[in-house]
CHARMM-style PDB file with segment names, atoms N, HN, CA, C and O in Angstrom:
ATOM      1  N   UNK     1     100.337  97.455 107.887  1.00  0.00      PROA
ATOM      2  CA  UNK     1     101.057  96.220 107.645  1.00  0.00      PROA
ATOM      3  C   UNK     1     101.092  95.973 106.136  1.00  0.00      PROA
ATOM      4  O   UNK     1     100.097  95.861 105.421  1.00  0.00      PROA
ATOM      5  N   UNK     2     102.369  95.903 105.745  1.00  0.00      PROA
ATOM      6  HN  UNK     2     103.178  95.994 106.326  1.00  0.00      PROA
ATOM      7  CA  UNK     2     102.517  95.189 104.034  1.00  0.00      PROA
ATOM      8  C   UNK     2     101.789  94.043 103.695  1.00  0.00      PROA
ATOM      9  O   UNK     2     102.022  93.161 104.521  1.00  0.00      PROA
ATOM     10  N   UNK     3     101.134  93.742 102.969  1.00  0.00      PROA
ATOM     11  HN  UNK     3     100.945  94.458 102.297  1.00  0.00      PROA
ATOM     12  CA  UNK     3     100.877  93.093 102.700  1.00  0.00      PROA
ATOM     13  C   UNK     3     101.613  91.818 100.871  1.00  0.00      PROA
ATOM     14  O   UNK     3     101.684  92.244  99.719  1.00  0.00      PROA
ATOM     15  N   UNK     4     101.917  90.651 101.253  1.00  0.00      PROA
ATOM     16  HN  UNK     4     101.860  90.304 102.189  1.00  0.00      PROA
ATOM     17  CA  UNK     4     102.299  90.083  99.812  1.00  0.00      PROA
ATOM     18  C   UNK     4     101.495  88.919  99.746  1.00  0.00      PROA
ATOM     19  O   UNK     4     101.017  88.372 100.740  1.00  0.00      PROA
ATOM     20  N   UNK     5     101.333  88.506  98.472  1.00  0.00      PROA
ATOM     21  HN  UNK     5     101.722  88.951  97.665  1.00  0.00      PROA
ATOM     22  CA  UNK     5     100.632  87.383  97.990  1.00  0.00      PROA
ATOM     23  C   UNK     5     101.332  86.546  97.208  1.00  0.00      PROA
ATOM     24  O   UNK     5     102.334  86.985  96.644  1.00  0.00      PROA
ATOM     25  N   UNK     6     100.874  84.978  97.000  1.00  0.00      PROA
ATOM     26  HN  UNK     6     100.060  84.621  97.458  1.00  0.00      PROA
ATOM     27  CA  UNK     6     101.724  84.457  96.133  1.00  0.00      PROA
ATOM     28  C   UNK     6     100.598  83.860  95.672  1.00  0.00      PROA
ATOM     29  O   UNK     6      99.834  83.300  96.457  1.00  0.00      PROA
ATOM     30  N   UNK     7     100.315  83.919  94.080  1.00  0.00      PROA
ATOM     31  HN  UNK     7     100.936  84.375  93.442  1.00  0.00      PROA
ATOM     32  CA  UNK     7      99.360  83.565  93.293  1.00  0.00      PROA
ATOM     33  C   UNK     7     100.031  83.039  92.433  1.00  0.00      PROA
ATOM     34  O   UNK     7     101.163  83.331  92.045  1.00  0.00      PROA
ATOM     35  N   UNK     8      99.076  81.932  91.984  1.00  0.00      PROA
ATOM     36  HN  UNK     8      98.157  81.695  92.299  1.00  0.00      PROA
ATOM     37  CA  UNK     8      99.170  81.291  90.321  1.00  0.00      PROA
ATOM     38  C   UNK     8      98.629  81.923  89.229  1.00  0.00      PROA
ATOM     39  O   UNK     8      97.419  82.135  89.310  1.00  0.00      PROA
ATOM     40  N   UNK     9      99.319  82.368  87.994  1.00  0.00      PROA
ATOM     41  HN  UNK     9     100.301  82.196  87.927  1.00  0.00      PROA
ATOM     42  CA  UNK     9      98.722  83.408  87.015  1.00  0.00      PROA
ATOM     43  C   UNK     9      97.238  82.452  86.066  1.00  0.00      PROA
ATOM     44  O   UNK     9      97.133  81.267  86.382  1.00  0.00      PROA
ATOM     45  N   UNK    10      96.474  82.856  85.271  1.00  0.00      PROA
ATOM     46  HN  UNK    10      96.559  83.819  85.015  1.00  0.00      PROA
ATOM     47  CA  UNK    10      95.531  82.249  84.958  1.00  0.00      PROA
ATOM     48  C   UNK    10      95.502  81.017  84.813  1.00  0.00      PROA
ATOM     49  O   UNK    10      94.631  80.328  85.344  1.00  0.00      PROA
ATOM     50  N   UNK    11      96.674  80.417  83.891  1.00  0.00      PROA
ATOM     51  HN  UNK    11      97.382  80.977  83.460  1.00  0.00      PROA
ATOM     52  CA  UNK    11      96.765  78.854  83.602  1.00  0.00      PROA
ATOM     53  C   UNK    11      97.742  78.099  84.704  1.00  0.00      PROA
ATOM     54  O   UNK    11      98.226  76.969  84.750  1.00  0.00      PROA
ATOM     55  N   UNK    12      97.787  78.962  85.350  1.00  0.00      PROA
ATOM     56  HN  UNK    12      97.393  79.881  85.313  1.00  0.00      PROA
ATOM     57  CA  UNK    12      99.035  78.307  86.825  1.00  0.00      PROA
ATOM     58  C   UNK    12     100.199  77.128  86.174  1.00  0.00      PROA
ATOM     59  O   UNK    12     100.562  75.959  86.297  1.00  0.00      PROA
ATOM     60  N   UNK    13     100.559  78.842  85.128  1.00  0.00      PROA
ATOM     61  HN  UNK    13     100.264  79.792  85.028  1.00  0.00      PROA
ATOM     62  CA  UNK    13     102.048  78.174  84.540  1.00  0.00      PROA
ATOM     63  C   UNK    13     102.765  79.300  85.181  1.00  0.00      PROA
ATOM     64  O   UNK    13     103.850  79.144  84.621  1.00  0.00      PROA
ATOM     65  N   UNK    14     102.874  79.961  85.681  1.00  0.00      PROA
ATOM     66  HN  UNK    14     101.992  80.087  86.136  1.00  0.00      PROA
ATOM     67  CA  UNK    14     103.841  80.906  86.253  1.00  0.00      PROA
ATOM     68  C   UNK    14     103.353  81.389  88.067  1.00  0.00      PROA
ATOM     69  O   UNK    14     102.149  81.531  88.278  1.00  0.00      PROA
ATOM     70  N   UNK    15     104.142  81.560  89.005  1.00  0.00      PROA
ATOM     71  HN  UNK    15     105.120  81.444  88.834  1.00  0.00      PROA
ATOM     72  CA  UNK    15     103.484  82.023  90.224  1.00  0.00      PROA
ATOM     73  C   UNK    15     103.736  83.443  90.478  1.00  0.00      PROA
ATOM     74  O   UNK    15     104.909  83.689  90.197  1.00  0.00      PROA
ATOM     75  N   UNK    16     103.107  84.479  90.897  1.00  0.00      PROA
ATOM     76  HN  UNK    16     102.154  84.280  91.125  1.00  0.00      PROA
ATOM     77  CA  UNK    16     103.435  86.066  91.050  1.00  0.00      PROA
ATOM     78  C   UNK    16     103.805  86.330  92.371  1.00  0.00      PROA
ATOM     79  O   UNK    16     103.494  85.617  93.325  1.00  0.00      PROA
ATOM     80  N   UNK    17     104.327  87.136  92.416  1.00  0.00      PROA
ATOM     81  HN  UNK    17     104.579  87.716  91.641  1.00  0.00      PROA
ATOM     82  CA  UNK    17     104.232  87.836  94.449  1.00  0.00      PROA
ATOM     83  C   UNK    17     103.206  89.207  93.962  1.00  0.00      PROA
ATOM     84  O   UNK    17     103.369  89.789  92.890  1.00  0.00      PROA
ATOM     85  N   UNK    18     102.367  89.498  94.758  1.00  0.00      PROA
ATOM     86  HN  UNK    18     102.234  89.025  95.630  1.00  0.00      PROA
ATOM     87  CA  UNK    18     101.823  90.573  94.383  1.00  0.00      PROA
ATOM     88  C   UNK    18     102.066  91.515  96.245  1.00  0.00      PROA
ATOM     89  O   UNK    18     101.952  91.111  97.402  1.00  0.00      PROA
ATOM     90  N   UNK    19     102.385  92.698  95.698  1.00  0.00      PROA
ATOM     91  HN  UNK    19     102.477  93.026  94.758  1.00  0.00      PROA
ATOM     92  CA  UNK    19     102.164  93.594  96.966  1.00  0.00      PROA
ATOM     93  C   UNK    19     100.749  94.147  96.834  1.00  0.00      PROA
ATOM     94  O   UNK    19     100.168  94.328  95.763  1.00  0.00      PROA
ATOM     95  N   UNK    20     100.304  94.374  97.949  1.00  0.00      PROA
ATOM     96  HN  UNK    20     100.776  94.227  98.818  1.00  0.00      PROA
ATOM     97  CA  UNK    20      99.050  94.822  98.104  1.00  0.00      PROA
ATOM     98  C   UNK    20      98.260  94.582  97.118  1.00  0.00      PROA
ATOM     99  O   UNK    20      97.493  95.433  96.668  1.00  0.00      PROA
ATOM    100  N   UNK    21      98.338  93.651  96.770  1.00  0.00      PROA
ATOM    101  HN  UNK    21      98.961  92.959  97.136  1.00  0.00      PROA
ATOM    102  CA  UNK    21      96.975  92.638  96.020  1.00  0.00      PROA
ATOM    103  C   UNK    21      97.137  93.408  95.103  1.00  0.00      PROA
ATOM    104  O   UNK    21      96.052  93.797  94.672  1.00  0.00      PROA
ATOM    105  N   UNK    22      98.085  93.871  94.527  1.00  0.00      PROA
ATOM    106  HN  UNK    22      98.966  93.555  94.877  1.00  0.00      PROA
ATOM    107  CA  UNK    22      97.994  95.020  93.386  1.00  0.00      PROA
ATOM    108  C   UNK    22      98.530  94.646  91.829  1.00  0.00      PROA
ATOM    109  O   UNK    22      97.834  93.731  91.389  1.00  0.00      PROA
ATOM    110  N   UNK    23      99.305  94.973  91.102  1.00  0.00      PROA
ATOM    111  HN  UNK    23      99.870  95.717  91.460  1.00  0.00      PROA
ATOM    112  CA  UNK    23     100.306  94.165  89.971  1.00  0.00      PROA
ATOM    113  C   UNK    23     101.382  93.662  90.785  1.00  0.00      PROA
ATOM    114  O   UNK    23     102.002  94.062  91.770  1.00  0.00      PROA
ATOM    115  N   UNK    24     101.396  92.298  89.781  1.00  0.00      PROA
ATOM    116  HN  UNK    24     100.892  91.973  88.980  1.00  0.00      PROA
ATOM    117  CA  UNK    24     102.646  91.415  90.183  1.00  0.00      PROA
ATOM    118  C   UNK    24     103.819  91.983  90.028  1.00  0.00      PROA
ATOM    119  O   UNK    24     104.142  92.414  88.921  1.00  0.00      PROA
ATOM    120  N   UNK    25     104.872  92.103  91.401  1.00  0.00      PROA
ATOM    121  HN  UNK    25     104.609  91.753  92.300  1.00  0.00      PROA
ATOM    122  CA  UNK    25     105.920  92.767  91.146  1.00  0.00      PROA
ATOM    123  C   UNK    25     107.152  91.714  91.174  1.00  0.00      PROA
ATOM    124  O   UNK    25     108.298  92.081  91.434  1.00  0.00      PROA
ATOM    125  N   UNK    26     106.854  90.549  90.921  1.00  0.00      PROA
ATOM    126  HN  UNK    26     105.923  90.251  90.710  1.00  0.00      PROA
ATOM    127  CA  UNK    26     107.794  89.495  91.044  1.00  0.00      PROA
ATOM    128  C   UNK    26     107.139  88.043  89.841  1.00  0.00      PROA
ATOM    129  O   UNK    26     105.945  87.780  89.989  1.00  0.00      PROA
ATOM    130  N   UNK    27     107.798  87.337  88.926  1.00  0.00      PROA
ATOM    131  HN  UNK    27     108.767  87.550  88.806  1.00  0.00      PROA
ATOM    132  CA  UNK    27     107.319  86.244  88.467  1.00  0.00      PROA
ATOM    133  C   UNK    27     108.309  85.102  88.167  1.00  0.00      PROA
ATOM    134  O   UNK    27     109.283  85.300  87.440  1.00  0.00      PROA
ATOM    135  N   UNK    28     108.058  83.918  88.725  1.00  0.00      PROA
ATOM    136  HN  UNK    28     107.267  83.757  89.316  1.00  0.00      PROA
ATOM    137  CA  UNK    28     108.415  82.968  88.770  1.00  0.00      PROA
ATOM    138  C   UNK    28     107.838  81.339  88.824  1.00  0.00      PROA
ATOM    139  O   UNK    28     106.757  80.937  89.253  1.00  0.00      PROA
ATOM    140  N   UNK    29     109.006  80.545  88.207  1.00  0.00      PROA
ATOM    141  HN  UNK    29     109.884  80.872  87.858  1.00  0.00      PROA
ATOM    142  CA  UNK    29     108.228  79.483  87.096  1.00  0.00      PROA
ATOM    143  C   UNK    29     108.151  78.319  88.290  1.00  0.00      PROA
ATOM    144  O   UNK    29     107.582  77.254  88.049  1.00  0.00      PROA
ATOM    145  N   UNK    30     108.578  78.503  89.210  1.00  0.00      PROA
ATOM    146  HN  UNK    30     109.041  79.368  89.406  1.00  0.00      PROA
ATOM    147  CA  UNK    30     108.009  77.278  89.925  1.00  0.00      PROA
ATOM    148  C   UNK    30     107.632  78.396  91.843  1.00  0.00      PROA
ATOM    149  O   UNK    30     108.122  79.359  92.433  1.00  0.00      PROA
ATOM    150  N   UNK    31     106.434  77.339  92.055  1.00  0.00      PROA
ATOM    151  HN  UNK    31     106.037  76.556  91.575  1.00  0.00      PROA
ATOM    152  CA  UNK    31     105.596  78.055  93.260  1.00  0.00      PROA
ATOM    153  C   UNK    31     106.481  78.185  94.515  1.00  0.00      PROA
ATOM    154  O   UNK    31     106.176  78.775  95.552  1.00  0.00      PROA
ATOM    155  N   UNK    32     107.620  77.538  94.248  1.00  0.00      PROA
ATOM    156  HN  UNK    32     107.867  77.059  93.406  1.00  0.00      PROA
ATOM    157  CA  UNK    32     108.560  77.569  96.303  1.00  0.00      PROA
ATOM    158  C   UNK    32     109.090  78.773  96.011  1.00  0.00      PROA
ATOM    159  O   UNK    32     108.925  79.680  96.826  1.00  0.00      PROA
ATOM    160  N   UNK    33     110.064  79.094  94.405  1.00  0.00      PROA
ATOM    161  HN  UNK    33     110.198  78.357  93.743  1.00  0.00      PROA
ATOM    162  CA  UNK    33     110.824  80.329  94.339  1.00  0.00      PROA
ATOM    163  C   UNK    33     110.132  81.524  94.737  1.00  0.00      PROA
ATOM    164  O   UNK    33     110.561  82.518  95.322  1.00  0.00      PROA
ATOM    165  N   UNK    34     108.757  81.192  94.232  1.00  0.00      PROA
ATOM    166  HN  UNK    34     108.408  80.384  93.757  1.00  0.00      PROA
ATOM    167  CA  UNK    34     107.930  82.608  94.523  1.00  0.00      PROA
ATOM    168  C   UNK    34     107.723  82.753  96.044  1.00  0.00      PROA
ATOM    169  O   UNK    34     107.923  83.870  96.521  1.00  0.00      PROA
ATOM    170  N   UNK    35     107.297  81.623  96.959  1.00  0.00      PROA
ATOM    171  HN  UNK    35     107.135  80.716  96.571  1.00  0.00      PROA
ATOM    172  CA  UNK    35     107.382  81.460  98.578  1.00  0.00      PROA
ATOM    173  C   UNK    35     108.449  82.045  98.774  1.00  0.00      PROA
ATOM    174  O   UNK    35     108.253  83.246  98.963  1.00  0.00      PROA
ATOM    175  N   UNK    36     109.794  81.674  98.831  1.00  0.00      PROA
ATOM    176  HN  UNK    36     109.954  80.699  98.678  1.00  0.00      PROA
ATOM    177  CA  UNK    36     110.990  82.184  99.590  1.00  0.00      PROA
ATOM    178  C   UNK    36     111.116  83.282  99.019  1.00  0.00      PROA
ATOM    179  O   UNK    36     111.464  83.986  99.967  1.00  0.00      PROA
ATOM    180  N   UNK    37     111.079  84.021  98.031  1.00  0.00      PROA
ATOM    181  HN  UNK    37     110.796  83.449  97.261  1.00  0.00      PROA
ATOM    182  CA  UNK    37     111.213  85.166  97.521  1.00  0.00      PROA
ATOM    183  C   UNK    37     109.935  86.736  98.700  1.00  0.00      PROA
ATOM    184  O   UNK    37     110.062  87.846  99.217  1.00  0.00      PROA
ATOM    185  N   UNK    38     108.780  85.541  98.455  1.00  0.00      PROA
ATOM    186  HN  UNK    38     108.677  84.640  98.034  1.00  0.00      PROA
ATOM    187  CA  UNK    38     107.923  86.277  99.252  1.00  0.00      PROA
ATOM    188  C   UNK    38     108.143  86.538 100.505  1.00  0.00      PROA
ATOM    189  O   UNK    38     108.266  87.717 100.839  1.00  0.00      PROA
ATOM    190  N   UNK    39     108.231  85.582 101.392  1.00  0.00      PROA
ATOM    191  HN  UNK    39     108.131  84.625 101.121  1.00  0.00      PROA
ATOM    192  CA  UNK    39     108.608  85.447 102.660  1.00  0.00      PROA
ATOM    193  C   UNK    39     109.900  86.281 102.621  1.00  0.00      PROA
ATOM    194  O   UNK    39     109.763  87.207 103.421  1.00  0.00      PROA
ATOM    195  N   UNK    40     111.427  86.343 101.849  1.00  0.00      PROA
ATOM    196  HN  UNK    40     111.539  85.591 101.199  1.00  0.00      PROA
ATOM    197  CA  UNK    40     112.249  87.247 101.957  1.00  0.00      PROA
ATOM    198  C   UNK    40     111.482  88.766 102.408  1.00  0.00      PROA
ATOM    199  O   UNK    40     111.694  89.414 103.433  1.00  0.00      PROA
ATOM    200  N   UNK    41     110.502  89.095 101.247  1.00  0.00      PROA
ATOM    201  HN  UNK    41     110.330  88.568 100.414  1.00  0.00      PROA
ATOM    202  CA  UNK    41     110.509  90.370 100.987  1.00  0.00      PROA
ATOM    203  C   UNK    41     109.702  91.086 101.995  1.00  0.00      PROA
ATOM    204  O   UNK    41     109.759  92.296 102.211  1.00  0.00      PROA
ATOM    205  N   UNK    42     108.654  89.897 102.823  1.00  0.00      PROA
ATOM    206  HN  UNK    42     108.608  88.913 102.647  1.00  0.00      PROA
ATOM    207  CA  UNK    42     108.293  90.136 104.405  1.00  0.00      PROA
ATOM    208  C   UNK    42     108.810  90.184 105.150  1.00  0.00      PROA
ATOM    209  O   UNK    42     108.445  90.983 106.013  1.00  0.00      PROA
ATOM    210  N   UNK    43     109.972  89.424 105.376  1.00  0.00      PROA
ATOM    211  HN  UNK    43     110.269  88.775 104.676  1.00  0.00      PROA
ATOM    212  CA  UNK    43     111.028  89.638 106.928  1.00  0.00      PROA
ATOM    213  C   UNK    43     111.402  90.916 106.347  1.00  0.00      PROA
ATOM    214  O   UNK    43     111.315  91.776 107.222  1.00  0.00      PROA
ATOM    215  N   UNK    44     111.824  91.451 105.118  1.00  0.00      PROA
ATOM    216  HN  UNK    44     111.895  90.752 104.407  1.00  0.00      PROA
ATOM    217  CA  UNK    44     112.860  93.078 104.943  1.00  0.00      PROA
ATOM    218  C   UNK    44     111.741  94.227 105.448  1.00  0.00      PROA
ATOM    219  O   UNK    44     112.003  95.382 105.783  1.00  0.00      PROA
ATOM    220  N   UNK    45     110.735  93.738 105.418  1.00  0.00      PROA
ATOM    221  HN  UNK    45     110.522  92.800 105.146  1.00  0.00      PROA
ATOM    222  CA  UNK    45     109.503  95.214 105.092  1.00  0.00      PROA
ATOM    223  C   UNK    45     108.531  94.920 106.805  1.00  0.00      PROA
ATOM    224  O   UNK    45     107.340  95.220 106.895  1.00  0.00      PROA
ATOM    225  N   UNK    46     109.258  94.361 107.888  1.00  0.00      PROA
ATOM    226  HN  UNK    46     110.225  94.117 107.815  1.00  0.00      PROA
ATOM    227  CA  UNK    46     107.994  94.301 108.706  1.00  0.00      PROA
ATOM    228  C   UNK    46     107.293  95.239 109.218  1.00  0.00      PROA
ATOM    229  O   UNK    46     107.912  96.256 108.904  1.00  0.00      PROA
ATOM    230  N   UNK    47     106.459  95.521 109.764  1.00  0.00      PROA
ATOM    231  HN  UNK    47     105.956  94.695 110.020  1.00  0.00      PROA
ATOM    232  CA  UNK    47     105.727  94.526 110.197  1.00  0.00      PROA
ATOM    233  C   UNK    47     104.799  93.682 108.781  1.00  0.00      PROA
ATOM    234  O   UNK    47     103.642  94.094 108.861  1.00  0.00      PROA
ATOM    235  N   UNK    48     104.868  93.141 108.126  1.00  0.00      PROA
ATOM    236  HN  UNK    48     105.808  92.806 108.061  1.00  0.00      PROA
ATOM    237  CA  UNK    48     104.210  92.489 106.805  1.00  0.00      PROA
ATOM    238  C   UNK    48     103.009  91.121 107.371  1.00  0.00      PROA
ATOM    239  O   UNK    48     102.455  90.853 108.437  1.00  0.00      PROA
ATOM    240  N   UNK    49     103.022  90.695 106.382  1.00  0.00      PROA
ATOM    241  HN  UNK    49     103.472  90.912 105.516  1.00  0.00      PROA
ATOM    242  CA  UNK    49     102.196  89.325 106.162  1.00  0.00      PROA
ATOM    243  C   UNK    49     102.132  88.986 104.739  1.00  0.00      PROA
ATOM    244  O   UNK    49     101.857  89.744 103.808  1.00  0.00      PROA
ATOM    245  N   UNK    50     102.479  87.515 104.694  1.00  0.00      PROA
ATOM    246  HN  UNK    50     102.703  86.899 105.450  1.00  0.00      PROA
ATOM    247  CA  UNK    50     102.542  86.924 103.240  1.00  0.00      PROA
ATOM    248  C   UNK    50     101.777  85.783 103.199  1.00  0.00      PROA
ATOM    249  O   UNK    50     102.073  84.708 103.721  1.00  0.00      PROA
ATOM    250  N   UNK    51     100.711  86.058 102.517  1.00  0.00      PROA
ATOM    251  HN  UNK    51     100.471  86.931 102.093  1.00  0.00      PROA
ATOM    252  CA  UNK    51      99.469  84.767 102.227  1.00  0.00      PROA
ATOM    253  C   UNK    51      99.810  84.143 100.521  1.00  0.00      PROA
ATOM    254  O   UNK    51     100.143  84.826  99.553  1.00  0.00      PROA
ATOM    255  N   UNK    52      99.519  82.102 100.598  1.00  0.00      PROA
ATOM    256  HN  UNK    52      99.249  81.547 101.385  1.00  0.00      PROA
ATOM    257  CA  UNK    52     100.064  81.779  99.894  1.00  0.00      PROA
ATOM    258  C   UNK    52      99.399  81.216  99.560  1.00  0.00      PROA
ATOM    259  O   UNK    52      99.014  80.323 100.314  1.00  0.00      PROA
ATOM    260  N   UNK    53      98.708  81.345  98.026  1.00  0.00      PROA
ATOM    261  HN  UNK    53      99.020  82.071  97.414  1.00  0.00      PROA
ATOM    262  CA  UNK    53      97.631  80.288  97.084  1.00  0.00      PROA
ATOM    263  C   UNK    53      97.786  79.236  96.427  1.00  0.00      PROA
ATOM    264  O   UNK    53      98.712  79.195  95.617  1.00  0.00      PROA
ATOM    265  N   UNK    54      97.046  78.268  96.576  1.00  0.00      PROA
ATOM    266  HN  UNK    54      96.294  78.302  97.234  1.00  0.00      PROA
ATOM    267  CA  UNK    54      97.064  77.298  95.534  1.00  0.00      PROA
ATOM    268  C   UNK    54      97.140  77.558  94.510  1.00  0.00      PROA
ATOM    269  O   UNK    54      97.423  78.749  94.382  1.00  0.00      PROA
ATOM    270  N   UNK    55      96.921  76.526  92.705  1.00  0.00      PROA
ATOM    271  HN  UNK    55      96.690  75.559  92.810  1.00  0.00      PROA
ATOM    272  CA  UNK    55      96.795  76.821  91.909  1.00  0.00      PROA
ATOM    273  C   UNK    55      95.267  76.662  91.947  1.00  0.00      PROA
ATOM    274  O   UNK    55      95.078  75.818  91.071  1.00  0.00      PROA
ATOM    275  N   UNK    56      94.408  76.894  92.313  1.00  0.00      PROA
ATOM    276  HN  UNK    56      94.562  77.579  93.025  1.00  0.00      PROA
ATOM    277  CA  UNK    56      92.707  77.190  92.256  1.00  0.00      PROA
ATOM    278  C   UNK    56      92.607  78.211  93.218  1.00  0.00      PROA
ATOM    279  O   UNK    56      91.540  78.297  93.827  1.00  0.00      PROA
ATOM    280  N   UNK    57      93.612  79.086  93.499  1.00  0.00      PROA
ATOM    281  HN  UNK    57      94.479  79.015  93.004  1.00  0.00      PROA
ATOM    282  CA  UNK    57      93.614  80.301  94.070  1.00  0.00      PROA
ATOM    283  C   UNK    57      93.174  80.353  95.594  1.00  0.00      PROA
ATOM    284  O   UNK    57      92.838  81.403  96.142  1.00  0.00      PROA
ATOM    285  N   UNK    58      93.216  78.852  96.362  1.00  0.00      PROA
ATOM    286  HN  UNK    58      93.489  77.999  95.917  1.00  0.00      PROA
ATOM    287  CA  UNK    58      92.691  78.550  97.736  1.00  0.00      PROA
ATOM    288  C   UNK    58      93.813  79.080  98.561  1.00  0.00      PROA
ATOM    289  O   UNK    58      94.923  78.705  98.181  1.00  0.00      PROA
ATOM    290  N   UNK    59      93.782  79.955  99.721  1.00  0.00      PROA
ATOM    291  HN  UNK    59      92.881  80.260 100.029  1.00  0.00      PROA
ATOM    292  CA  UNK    59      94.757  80.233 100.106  1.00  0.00      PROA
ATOM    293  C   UNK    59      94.801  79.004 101.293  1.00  0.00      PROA
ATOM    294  O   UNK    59      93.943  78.521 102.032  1.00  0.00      PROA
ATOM    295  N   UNK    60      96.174  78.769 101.091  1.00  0.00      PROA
ATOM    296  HN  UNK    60      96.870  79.161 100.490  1.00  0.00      PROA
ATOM    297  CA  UNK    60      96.590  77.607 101.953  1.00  0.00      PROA
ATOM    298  C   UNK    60      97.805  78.158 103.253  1.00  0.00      PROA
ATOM    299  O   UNK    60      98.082  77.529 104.274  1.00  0.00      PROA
ATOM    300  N   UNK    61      98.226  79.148 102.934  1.00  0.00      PROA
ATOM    301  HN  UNK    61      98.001  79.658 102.104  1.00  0.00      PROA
ATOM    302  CA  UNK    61      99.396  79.837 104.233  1.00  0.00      PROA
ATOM    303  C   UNK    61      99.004  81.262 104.855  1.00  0.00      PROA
ATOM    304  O   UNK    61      98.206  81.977 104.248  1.00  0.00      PROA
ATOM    305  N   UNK    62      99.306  81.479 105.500  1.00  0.00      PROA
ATOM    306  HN  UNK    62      99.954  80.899 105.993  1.00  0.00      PROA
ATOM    307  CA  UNK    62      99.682  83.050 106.004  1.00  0.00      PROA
ATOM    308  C   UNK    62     100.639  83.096 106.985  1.00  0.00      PROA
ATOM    309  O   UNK    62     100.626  82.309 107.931  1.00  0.00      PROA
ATOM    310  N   UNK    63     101.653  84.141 106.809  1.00  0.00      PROA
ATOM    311  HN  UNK    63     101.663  84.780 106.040  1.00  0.00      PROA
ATOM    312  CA  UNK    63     102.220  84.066 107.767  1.00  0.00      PROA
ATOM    313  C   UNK    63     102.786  85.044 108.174  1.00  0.00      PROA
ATOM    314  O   UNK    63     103.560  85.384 107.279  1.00  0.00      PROA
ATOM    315  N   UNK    64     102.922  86.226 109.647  1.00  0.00      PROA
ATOM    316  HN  UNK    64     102.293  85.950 110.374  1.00  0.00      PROA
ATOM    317  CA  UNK    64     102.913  86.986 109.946  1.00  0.00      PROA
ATOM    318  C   UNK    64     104.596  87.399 110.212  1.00  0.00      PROA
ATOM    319  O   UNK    64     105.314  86.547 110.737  1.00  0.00      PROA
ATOM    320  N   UNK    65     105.104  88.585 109.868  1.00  0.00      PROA
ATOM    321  HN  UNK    65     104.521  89.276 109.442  1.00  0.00      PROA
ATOM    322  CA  UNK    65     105.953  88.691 110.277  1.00  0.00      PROA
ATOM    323  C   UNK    65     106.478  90.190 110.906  1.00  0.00      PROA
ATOM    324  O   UNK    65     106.828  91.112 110.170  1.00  0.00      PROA
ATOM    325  N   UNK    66     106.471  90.277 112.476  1.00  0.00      PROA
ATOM    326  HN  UNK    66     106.187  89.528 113.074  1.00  0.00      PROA
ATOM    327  CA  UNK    66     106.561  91.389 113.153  1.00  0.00      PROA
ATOM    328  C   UNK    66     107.930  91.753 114.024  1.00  0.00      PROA
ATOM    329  OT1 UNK    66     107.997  92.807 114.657  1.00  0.00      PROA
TER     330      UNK     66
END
């Protein structure tokens, strides 16, 4: 299963998508663009899952897509 993330970068002035918890392959300046972007790039790649962080890095979503 793919895995994506949506993180806040150190000063949670920018949000990342990261695939497999790996380098950010996506960056964007406000946290929904990076959600719908993420969630896009899970419905294209299923079976996936896209977990979604606060800015104190709390994950607050997951959501499966098969």
């Amino acid at each position: 299963m793919k895995e994506f993330s949506v993180v806040a970068n150190k000063d949670a002035t920018t949000w990342m998508i990261k695939a497999e918890d790996v380098a950010p392959i996506h960056e964007f300046d406000k946290r929904d663009d990076a959600v719908e972007k993420a969630k896009e790039l899970a419905s294209e790649n299923q079976p996936s899952k896209v977990e979604i962080f606060d800015a104190a890095n709390e994950l607050v979503e997951k959501q499966v897509f098969e």
